[in-house]
Coordinates of N, CA and C in Angstrom, one line a residue:
Chain B
G2 N 0.8 -1.2 0.0 CA 0.0 0.0 0.0 C 0.8 1.3 0.0
E3 N 0.1 2.4 0.0 CA 0.8 3.7 -0.1 C 1.5 4.0 1.2
N4 N 2.7 4.6 1.1 CA 3.4 5.1 2.3 C 3.9 6.5 2.0
V5 N 3.6 7.4 3.0 CA 3.9 8.8 2.8 C 4.9 9.3 3.9
E6 N 6.0 9.8 3.5 CA 7.0 10.3 4.4 C 7.0 11.8 4.3
Q7 N 7.1 12.5 5.5 CA 7.0 13.9 5.5 C 8.2 14.5 6.3
H8 N 8.8 15.6 5.8 CA 10.0 16.2 6.5 C 9.9 17.7 6.3
P9 N 10.4 18.5 7.3 CA 10.9 18.0 8.6 C 9.7 17.8 9.6
S10 N 9.9 17.3 10.7 CA 8.9 17.1 11.7 C 8.6 18.4 12.4
T11 N 9.6 19.3 12.6 CA 9.4 20.6 13.1 C 10.2 21.6 12.3
L12 N 9.6 22.8 12.2 CA 10.2 23.9 11.4 C 9.9 25.2 12.1
S13 N 11.0 26.0 12.3 CA 10.8 27.3 12.9 C 11.4 28.3 11.9
V14 N 10.6 29.4 11.6 CA 11.0 30.4 10.7 C 10.7 31.8 11.3
Q15 N 11.4 32.8 10.8 CA 11.1 34.1 11.2 C 10.0 34.7 10.4
E16 N 9.2 35.5 11.0 CA 8.0 36.1 10.3 C 8.5 36.8 9.0
G17 N 7.8 36.5 7.9 CA 8.2 37.1 6.6 C 9.1 36.2 5.8
D18 N 9.7 35.2 6.4 CA 10.5 34.3 5.6 C 9.6 33.2 5.0
S19 N 10.2 32.4 4.1 CA 9.4 31.3 3.5 C 9.6 30.0 4.3
A20 N 8.6 29.1 4.1 CA 8.7 27.8 4.7 C 8.4 26.7 3.7
V21 N 9.2 25.7 3.7 CA 9.0 24.6 2.7 C 8.9 23.2 3.5
I22 N 7.9 22.5 3.2 CA 7.7 21.2 3.8 C 7.6 20.2 2.6
K23 N 8.3 19.0 2.8 CA 8.4 18.1 1.7 C 7.8 16.7 2.0
C24 N 7.2 16.1 1.1 CA 6.7 14.7 1.2 C 7.1 13.8 0.1
T25 N 7.3 12.6 0.4 CA 7.5 11.6 -0.7 C 6.4 10.5 -0.5
Y26 N 6.1 9.9 -1.7 CA 5.1 8.8 -1.6 C 5.6 7.6 -2.4
S27 N 5.0 6.5 -2.1 CA 5.6 5.2 -2.7 C 4.8 4.7 -3.8
D28 N 3.5 4.9 -3.9 CA 2.6 4.3 -4.9 C 2.6 5.2 -6.1
S29 N 3.1 4.7 -7.2 CA 3.1 5.5 -8.4 C 1.7 5.7 -9.0
A30 N 0.8 5.0 -8.5 CA -0.6 5.1 -9.0 C -1.3 6.3 -8.3
S31 N -0.7 6.8 -7.2 CA -1.4 8.0 -6.5 C -1.5 9.1 -7.4
N32 N -2.7 9.8 -7.3 CA -2.9 10.9 -8.3 C -3.6 12.1 -7.6
Y33 N -3.7 12.1 -6.3 CA -4.3 13.2 -5.6 C -3.5 13.5 -4.3
F34 N -3.1 14.8 -4.1 CA -2.2 15.1 -3.1 C -2.6 16.4 -2.4
P35 N -3.3 16.3 -1.3 CA -3.8 17.4 -0.5 C -2.9 17.8 0.6
W36 N -3.0 19.0 1.1 CA -2.3 19.5 2.3 C -3.3 20.0 3.3
Y37 N -3.2 19.6 4.5 CA -4.1 20.0 5.6 C -3.3 20.8 6.6
K38 N -4.0 21.8 7.2 CA -3.5 22.6 8.3 C -4.3 22.3 9.6
Q39 N -3.7 22.0 10.7 CA -4.4 21.7 11.9 C -3.9 22.7 13.0
E40 N -4.8 23.6 13.4 CA -4.6 24.5 14.5 C -4.9 23.8 15.8
L41 N -4.3 24.3 16.8 CA -4.4 23.7 18.2 C -5.8 23.5 18.6
G42 N -6.1 22.3 18.9 CA -7.5 22.0 19.4 C -8.5 21.8 18.4
K43 N -8.1 21.8 17.1 CA -9.1 21.7 16.0 C -8.8 20.5 15.1
G44 N -9.8 20.2 14.2 CA -9.5 19.2 13.2 C -8.8 19.7 12.1
P45 N -8.1 18.9 11.3 CA -7.4 19.3 10.1 C -8.3 19.9 9.1
Q46 N -7.8 20.9 8.4 CA -8.6 21.6 7.4 C -7.8 21.7 6.1
L47 N -8.4 21.4 5.0 CA -7.7 21.4 3.7 C -7.3 22.9 3.3
I48 N -6.1 23.0 2.9 CA -5.6 24.4 2.5 C -5.3 24.4 1.0
I49 N -4.9 23.3 0.4 CA -4.6 23.3 -1.0 C -4.4 21.9 -1.4
D50 N -4.7 21.6 -2.7 CA -4.5 20.2 -3.2 C -4.0 20.3 -4.6
I51 N -3.4 19.2 -5.1 CA -3.0 19.1 -6.5 C -3.2 17.7 -7.0
R52 N -3.5 17.6 -8.3 CA -3.7 16.3 -8.9 C -2.5 16.1 -9.8
S53 N -2.4 14.8 -10.2 CA -1.1 14.4 -10.9 C -1.0 14.9 -12.3
N54 N -2.1 15.6 -12.8 CA -2.0 16.1 -14.2 C -1.4 17.6 -14.3
V55 N -1.1 18.1 -13.1 CA -0.4 19.4 -13.0 C 0.8 19.4 -12.2
G56 N 1.7 20.3 -12.4 CA 3.0 20.3 -11.7 C 3.1 21.3 -10.5
E57 N 2.2 22.3 -10.6 CA 2.3 23.3 -9.6 C 0.9 24.0 -9.5
K58 N 0.6 24.4 -8.3 CA -0.7 25.1 -8.0 C -0.4 26.2 -6.9
K59 N -1.0 27.4 -7.1 CA -0.8 28.5 -6.2 C -2.1 29.0 -5.7
D60 N -2.1 29.5 -4.5 CA -3.3 30.1 -3.9 C -2.7 31.2 -2.9
Q61 N -2.6 32.4 -3.4 CA -2.1 33.5 -2.6 C -0.7 33.2 -2.1
R62 N -0.4 33.1 -0.8 CA 0.9 32.8 -0.3 C 1.3 31.3 -0.2
I63 N 0.4 30.5 -0.7 CA 0.6 29.0 -0.6 C 0.8 28.4 -2.0
A64 N 1.7 27.6 -2.1 CA 1.9 26.9 -3.4 C 2.3 25.4 -3.1
V65 N 1.9 24.5 -4.0 CA 2.3 23.1 -3.9 C 2.9 22.7 -5.3
T66 N 4.0 22.0 -5.2 CA 4.6 21.5 -6.4 C 4.7 20.0 -6.4
L67 N 4.6 19.4 -7.5 CA 4.6 17.9 -7.6 C 5.6 17.4 -8.7
N68 N 6.4 16.5 -8.3 CA 7.3 15.8 -9.2 C 6.9 14.3 -9.3
K69 N 6.2 14.0 -10.3 CA 5.7 12.6 -10.4 C 6.9 11.6 -10.6
T70 N 7.9 12.0 -11.3 CA 9.0 11.1 -11.6 C 9.7 10.7 -10.3
A71 N 10.0 11.7 -9.5 CA 10.7 11.5 -8.3 C 9.7 11.1 -7.1
K72 N 8.4 11.1 -7.4 CA 7.4 10.8 -6.4 C 7.5 11.7 -5.1
H73 N 7.6 13.0 -5.3 CA 7.6 13.9 -4.2 C 6.8 15.1 -4.5
F74 N 6.3 15.7 -3.4 CA 5.5 17.0 -3.5 C 5.8 17.8 -2.3
S75 N 5.7 19.1 -2.5 CA 6.2 20.1 -1.5 C 5.1 21.2 -1.3
L76 N 5.1 21.7 -0.1 CA 4.2 22.9 0.3 C 5.2 24.1 0.5
H77 N 4.9 25.2 -0.2 CA 5.7 26.4 0.0 C 4.8 27.5 0.6
I78 N 5.2 28.1 1.7 CA 4.5 29.2 2.2 C 5.4 30.4 2.2
T79 N 5.0 31.5 1.5 CA 5.8 32.7 1.4 C 5.3 33.7 2.4
E80 N 6.2 34.7 2.7 CA 5.8 35.8 3.6 C 5.1 35.3 4.9
T81 N 5.7 34.3 5.6 CA 5.0 33.7 6.7 C 4.5 34.7 7.8
Q82 N 3.4 34.4 8.4 CA 2.8 35.2 9.4 C 2.6 34.4 10.7
P83 N 2.5 35.0 11.8 CA 2.3 34.2 13.1 C 1.1 33.2 13.0
E84 N 0.0 33.6 12.2 CA -1.2 32.8 12.1 C -0.9 31.6 11.2
D85 N 0.2 31.5 10.6 CA 0.6 30.3 9.9 C 1.1 29.2 10.8
S86 N 1.4 29.5 12.0 CA 1.9 28.5 13.0 C 0.8 27.5 13.2
A87 N 1.1 26.2 13.0 CA 0.2 25.1 13.0 C 0.9 23.8 12.7
V88 N 0.2 22.7 12.7 CA 0.7 21.4 12.2 C 0.2 21.2 10.8
Y89 N 1.1 20.9 9.9 CA 0.7 20.7 8.5 C 0.9 19.2 8.1
F90 N -0.1 18.7 7.5 CA -0.1 17.3 7.0 C -0.2 17.2 5.5
C91 N 0.7 16.3 4.9 CA 0.5 16.0 3.5 C -0.2 14.7 3.4
A92 N -0.8 14.3 2.3 CA -1.5 13.1 2.1 C -1.5 12.7 0.6
A93 N -1.8 11.4 0.4 CA -1.8 10.9 -1.0 C -2.9 9.9 -1.1
K94 N -3.4 9.7 -2.3 CA -4.3 8.6 -2.6 C -4.3 8.3 -4.1
S95 N -4.7 7.1 -4.4 CA -4.7 6.6 -5.7 C -6.1 6.5 -6.3
T96 N -6.7 5.4 -6.3 CA -8.1 5.2 -6.9 C -9.1 6.0 -6.0
Y97 N -10.2 6.2 -6.6 CA -11.3 7.0 -5.9 C -11.9 6.2 -4.7
A98 N -11.6 4.9 -4.7 CA -12.2 4.1 -3.6 C -11.3 3.9 -2.5
T99 N -10.2 4.5 -2.4 CA -9.2 4.3 -1.3 C -9.1 5.6 -0.5
P100 N -9.0 5.4 0.8 CA -8.8 6.6 1.7 C -7.5 7.3 1.5
L101 N -7.4 8.5 2.0 CA -6.1 9.2 2.0 C -5.1 8.5 3.0
V102 N -3.8 8.6 2.6 CA -2.8 8.1 3.5 C -2.0 9.4 3.9
F103 N -1.8 9.7 5.2 CA -1.3 10.9 5.7 C 0.2 10.7 6.1
G104 N 1.0 11.8 5.9 CA 2.3 11.9 6.5 C 2.1 12.1 8.0
K105 N 3.2 12.1 8.7 CA 3.2 12.3 10.2 C 3.1 13.7 10.7
G106 N 3.1 14.7 9.8 CA 2.9 16.0 10.2 C 4.2 16.8 10.4
T107 N 4.1 18.1 10.2 CA 5.2 19.1 10.4 C 4.6 20.2 11.3
R108 N 5.3 20.4 12.5 CA 4.9 21.5 13.3 C 5.7 22.8 12.9
L109 N 4.9 23.8 12.3 CA 5.5 25.0 11.9 C 5.3 26.1 12.9
S110 N 6.4 26.7 13.3 CA 6.4 27.9 14.2 C 6.9 29.1 13.5
V111 N 6.1 30.1 13.5 CA 6.5 31.4 12.9 C 6.8 32.4 14.0
I112 N 8.1 32.8 14.1 CA 8.5 33.6 15.2 C 8.4 35.1 14.8
A113 N 7.7 35.9 15.6 CA 7.5 37.3 15.3 C 8.7 38.1 15.6
Chain F
N25 N -25.0 24.9 7.3 CA -24.6 23.6 7.5 C -23.6 23.5 8.6
A26 N -23.8 22.4 9.5 CA -22.8 22.3 10.6 C -21.6 21.6 10.2
G27 N -21.6 20.9 9.0 CA -20.4 20.1 8.5 C -20.4 18.8 9.2
V28 N -19.2 18.5 9.8 CA -19.0 17.2 10.5 C -19.0 17.5 12.0
T29 N -19.8 16.9 12.8 CA -19.8 17.1 14.2 C -19.5 15.8 14.9
Q30 N -18.9 15.9 16.1 CA -18.5 14.7 16.9 C -19.0 14.8 18.3
T31 N -19.5 13.7 18.9 CA -20.0 13.7 20.2 C -19.4 12.5 21.0
P32 N -18.9 12.6 22.2 CA -18.7 13.8 22.9 C -17.4 14.5 22.5
K33 N -17.1 15.6 23.1 CA -15.8 16.3 22.9 C -14.7 15.8 23.8
F34 N -15.0 15.4 25.0 CA -14.0 14.8 25.9 C -14.7 13.7 26.6
R35 N -13.8 12.7 27.0 CA -14.4 11.6 27.8 C -13.2 10.9 28.5
V36 N -13.5 10.5 29.8 CA -12.5 9.7 30.5 C -13.1 8.4 30.9
L37 N -12.4 7.3 30.6 CA -12.9 6.0 30.8 C -12.0 5.2 31.7
K38 N -12.5 4.2 32.4 CA -11.6 3.3 33.1 C -11.4 2.1 32.2
T39 N -10.2 1.4 32.4 CA -9.9 0.2 31.7 C -11.0 -0.8 31.7
G40 N -11.4 -1.3 30.6 CA -12.5 -2.3 30.5 C -13.9 -1.7 30.3
Q41 N -14.1 -0.4 30.4 CA -15.4 0.2 30.1 C -15.6 0.3 28.6
S42 N -16.8 0.4 28.2 CA -17.1 0.6 26.8 C -17.7 1.9 26.6
M43 N -17.7 2.4 25.3 CA -18.3 3.6 24.9 C -18.4 3.7 23.4
T44 N -19.3 4.6 23.0 CA -19.5 4.8 21.5 C -19.3 6.3 21.2
L45 N -18.5 6.6 20.2 CA -18.3 7.9 19.7 C -19.2 8.1 18.5
L46 N -19.9 9.2 18.4 CA -20.8 9.5 17.3 C -20.3 10.6 16.4
C47 N -20.3 10.3 15.1 CA -20.0 11.3 14.1 C -21.2 11.5 13.2
A48 N -21.5 12.8 13.0 CA -22.6 13.1 12.1 C -22.2 14.1 11.1
Q49 N -22.7 14.0 9.8 CA -22.4 15.0 8.8 C -23.7 15.3 8.0
D50 N -23.8 16.6 7.7 CA -25.0 17.0 7.0 C -24.7 17.5 5.6
M51 N -23.7 16.9 5.0 CA -23.3 17.3 3.6 C -23.7 16.2 2.6
N52 N -24.4 15.2 3.0 CA -24.8 14.1 2.1 C -23.7 13.4 1.5
H53 N -22.6 13.3 2.3 CA -21.4 12.6 1.8 C -21.6 11.1 1.9
E54 N -21.0 10.4 0.9 CA -21.1 8.9 0.8 C -20.0 8.3 1.8
Y55 N -18.8 8.8 1.8 CA -17.7 8.2 2.5 C -17.5 8.9 3.9
M56 N -17.3 8.0 4.9 CA -16.9 8.5 6.2 C -15.8 7.7 6.8
Y57 N -15.0 8.4 7.7 CA -13.8 7.8 8.2 C -13.6 8.1 9.7
W58 N -12.9 7.2 10.4 CA -12.5 7.4 11.7 C -10.9 7.3 11.8
Y59 N -10.3 8.3 12.4 CA -8.9 8.4 12.6 C -8.6 8.5 14.0
R60 N -7.4 8.1 14.4 CA -6.8 8.5 15.7 C -5.5 9.2 15.5
Q61 N -5.3 10.2 16.4 CA -4.1 11.0 16.3 C -3.3 11.0 17.6
D62 N -2.1 10.5 17.5 CA -1.2 10.4 18.7 C 0.0 11.2 18.4
P63 N 0.7 11.7 19.4 CA 1.9 12.5 19.2 C 2.9 11.8 18.4
G64 N 3.4 12.5 17.3 CA 4.5 11.9 16.5 C 4.0 10.9 15.5
M65 N 2.7 10.5 15.5 CA 2.2 9.4 14.7 C 1.3 9.9 13.6
G66 N 1.0 11.1 13.5 CA 0.1 11.6 12.5 C -1.3 11.1 12.7
L67 N -2.0 11.0 11.5 CA -3.4 10.5 11.5 C -3.4 9.1 11.0
R68 N -3.9 8.2 11.8 CA -4.0 6.8 11.4 C -5.4 6.4 11.3
L69 N -5.7 5.7 10.1 CA -7.1 5.4 9.8 C -7.5 4.1 10.6
I70 N -8.6 4.2 11.3 CA -9.1 3.0 12.1 C -10.1 2.2 11.2
H71 N -11.2 2.8 10.8 CA -12.2 2.2 10.0 C -12.7 3.2 9.0
Y72 N -13.3 2.8 7.9 CA -14.0 3.7 7.1 C -15.2 3.1 6.4
S73 N -16.0 3.9 5.8 CA -17.3 3.4 5.2 C -17.5 4.1 3.8
V74 N -17.8 3.3 2.8 CA -18.0 3.8 1.5 C -19.5 4.0 1.2
G75 N -20.3 3.8 2.2 CA -21.7 4.0 2.0 C -22.5 3.4 3.1
E76 N -23.8 3.8 3.2 CA -24.7 3.3 4.2 C -24.7 1.7 4.3
G77 N -24.5 1.2 5.5 CA -24.5 -0.3 5.6 C -23.2 -0.9 5.3
T78 N -22.1 -0.2 4.9 CA -20.8 -0.8 4.6 C -19.8 -0.3 5.6
T79 N -18.8 -1.1 5.9 CA -17.6 -0.7 6.7 C -16.4 -1.4 6.2
A80 N -15.2 -0.9 6.4 CA -14.0 -1.5 6.0 C -12.9 -1.2 7.1
K81 N -11.9 -2.1 7.2 CA -10.8 -1.8 8.1 C -9.8 -0.9 7.6
G82 N -9.2 -0.1 8.5 CA -8.1 0.7 8.1 C -6.8 0.2 8.6
E83 N -5.9 1.1 8.9 CA -4.5 0.7 9.3 C -4.5 0.1 10.7
V84 N -5.3 0.7 11.7 CA -5.3 0.2 13.1 C -6.7 -0.1 13.6
P85 N -7.3 -1.2 13.1 CA -8.7 -1.5 13.5 C -8.9 -2.2 14.8
D86 N -7.8 -2.9 15.3 CA -8.0 -3.8 16.5 C -8.5 -3.0 17.7
G87 N -9.5 -3.6 18.3 CA -10.1 -3.0 19.5 C -11.2 -2.0 19.3
Y88 N -11.6 -1.8 18.0 CA -12.6 -0.9 17.6 C -13.6 -1.6 16.8
N89 N -14.9 -1.2 16.9 CA -15.9 -1.6 15.9 C -16.7 -0.4 15.4
V90 N -17.3 -0.5 14.3 CA -18.0 0.7 13.7 C -19.3 0.2 13.1
S91 N -20.2 1.2 12.9 CA -21.5 0.9 12.2 C -21.9 2.1 11.5
R92 N -22.5 1.9 10.3 CA -23.0 3.0 9.5 C -24.5 2.6 9.1
L93 N -25.4 2.7 10.0 CA -26.8 2.4 9.8 C -27.5 3.4 9.0
K94 N -27.1 4.7 9.2 CA -27.7 5.8 8.4 C -26.5 6.5 7.7
K95 N -26.8 7.0 6.5 CA -25.8 7.7 5.7 C -25.1 8.8 6.4
Q96 N -25.9 9.6 7.3 CA -25.3 10.7 7.9 C -24.5 10.4 9.2
N97 N -24.6 9.2 9.7 CA -23.9 8.9 10.9 C -22.9 7.8 10.8
F98 N -21.8 7.9 11.6 CA -20.8 6.8 11.6 C -20.4 6.7 13.1
L99 N -20.6 5.5 13.6 CA -20.3 5.3 15.0 C -19.1 4.5 15.2
L100 N -18.3 4.9 16.2 CA -17.0 4.1 16.6 C -17.2 3.6 18.0
G101 N -17.1 2.3 18.1 CA -17.3 1.7 19.4 C -16.0 1.1 20.0
L102 N -15.8 1.2 21.3 CA -14.8 0.6 22.1 C -15.5 -0.4 23.0
E103 N -15.3 -1.7 22.8 CA -16.0 -2.6 23.7 C -15.4 -2.8 25.1
S104 N -14.0 -2.7 25.1 CA -13.3 -2.9 26.4 C -12.1 -2.0 26.3
A105 N -12.2 -0.8 26.8 CA -11.2 0.2 26.6 C -9.9 -0.1 27.3
A106 N -8.8 0.2 26.6 CA -7.4 0.0 27.2 C -6.7 1.3 27.2
P107 N -5.7 1.5 28.1 CA -4.9 2.7 28.1 C -4.3 3.0 26.7
S108 N -4.0 2.0 25.9 CA -3.4 2.3 24.6 C -4.3 3.0 23.7
Q109 N -5.6 3.0 24.0 CA -6.6 3.7 23.2 C -6.8 5.2 23.6
T110 N -6.0 5.6 24.6 CA -6.0 7.1 24.9 C -5.5 7.8 23.7
S111 N -6.2 8.7 23.1 CA -5.9 9.4 21.9 C -6.9 10.5 21.6
V112 N -6.7 11.2 20.5 CA -7.7 12.1 20.0 C -8.3 11.5 18.7
Y113 N -9.6 11.4 18.7 CA -10.2 10.7 17.6 C -10.9 11.7 16.7
F114 N -10.6 11.6 15.4 CA -11.2 12.5 14.4 C -12.1 11.7 13.4
C115 N -13.2 12.2 13.1 CA -14.1 11.7 12.1 C -14.0 12.6 10.9
A116 N -14.1 12.1 9.7 CA -14.1 12.8 8.5 C -15.1 12.3 7.5
S117 N -15.5 13.1 6.5 CA -16.4 12.6 5.5 C -15.9 13.2 4.1
S118 N -16.3 12.5 3.0 CA -16.0 13.0 1.7 C -17.1 12.6 0.7
P119 N -17.2 13.3 -0.4 CA -18.2 12.9 -1.3 C -17.9 11.6 -2.0
S120 N -18.8 11.1 -2.8 CA -18.6 9.8 -3.4 C -17.2 9.7 -4.1
G121 N -16.5 8.6 -3.9 CA -15.2 8.4 -4.5 C -15.3 8.3 -6.0
F122 N -16.4 8.2 -6.6 CA -16.5 8.1 -8.0 C -16.7 9.4 -8.7
T123 N -16.5 10.5 -8.0 CA -16.5 11.8 -8.6 C -15.0 12.3 -8.5
R124 N -14.7 13.4 -9.1 CA -13.3 13.9 -9.0 C -13.2 14.8 -7.8
T125 N -13.9 14.5 -6.7 CA -13.9 15.4 -5.5 C -13.5 14.5 -4.4
D126 N -12.2 14.6 -4.0 CA -11.7 13.7 -3.0 C -11.5 14.4 -1.6
T127 N -11.9 15.7 -1.5 CA -11.6 16.4 -0.3 C -12.3 15.8 0.9
Q128 N -11.6 15.6 2.0 CA -12.1 15.1 3.2 C -12.3 16.2 4.2
Y129 N -13.4 16.2 4.8 CA -13.8 17.3 5.8 C -13.8 16.7 7.2
F130 N -13.0 17.3 8.1 CA -12.8 16.7 9.4 C -13.7 17.4 10.5
G131 N -14.1 16.6 11.5 CA -14.8 17.1 12.6 C -13.8 17.7 13.6
P132 N -14.3 18.2 14.8 CA -13.4 18.9 15.7 C -12.6 18.0 16.7
G133 N -13.0 16.7 16.6 CA -12.2 15.7 17.4 C -12.9 15.4 18.8
T134 N -12.5 14.2 19.3 CA -12.9 13.8 20.6 C -11.6 13.3 21.4
R135 N -11.4 14.0 22.5 CA -10.2 13.6 23.3 C -10.6 12.5 24.3
L136 N -10.1 11.3 24.2 CA -10.4 10.2 25.0 C -9.2 9.8 25.9
T137 N -9.4 9.7 27.2 CA -8.4 9.2 28.1 C -8.9 8.0 28.8
V138 N -8.1 6.9 28.7 CA -8.4 5.7 29.4 C -7.4 5.4 30.5
L139 N -8.0 5.4 31.7 CA -7.2 5.2 32.9 C -6.9 3.8 33.3

């Protein structure tokens, strides 16, 4: 089955700097790659996703890139703000009938 | 719309006690999921359902049972709670897997402590 590795497990950046979180997956059939943000005491919330027919997707300060050949995808947050501090999870899935497989999460701290 | 709701928000059990966690969604989603979240372990799938009356095992199903008698509800049961089941439990739902809409929507979580 699918296996998703996520790095780093913790990340501290200065406010205004960029943050990058990387994930690798094992199943070449995976075709959907979402990123979730989890704030303290809340459930994860989708912030951006990408499908395997595109290489990059942007939404304001957030972007995701996908390299199908290398089987890795990354989350890029520019101009970080204190409210970006949270735990971020990547995930992957293949066929429509299979659940998401999550990475173990990255705790991002943005220092003002 | 309330989205995905979970009952209760907090619970403390003694070893050997039983309980049921309730998940409800008002988005008419076909798929529902139960995850547990432990420090450093991410989100691990316990059981899931692809439709009313169906259930399937996930990554860590032992010690748990589920039922999906109604499309909008997904119940997670612990028959004989153990300290290893101390965790935060999240329910999620998603539209039919046969559309190109794979987004999973999560509930706020239930924090369970087993003494």
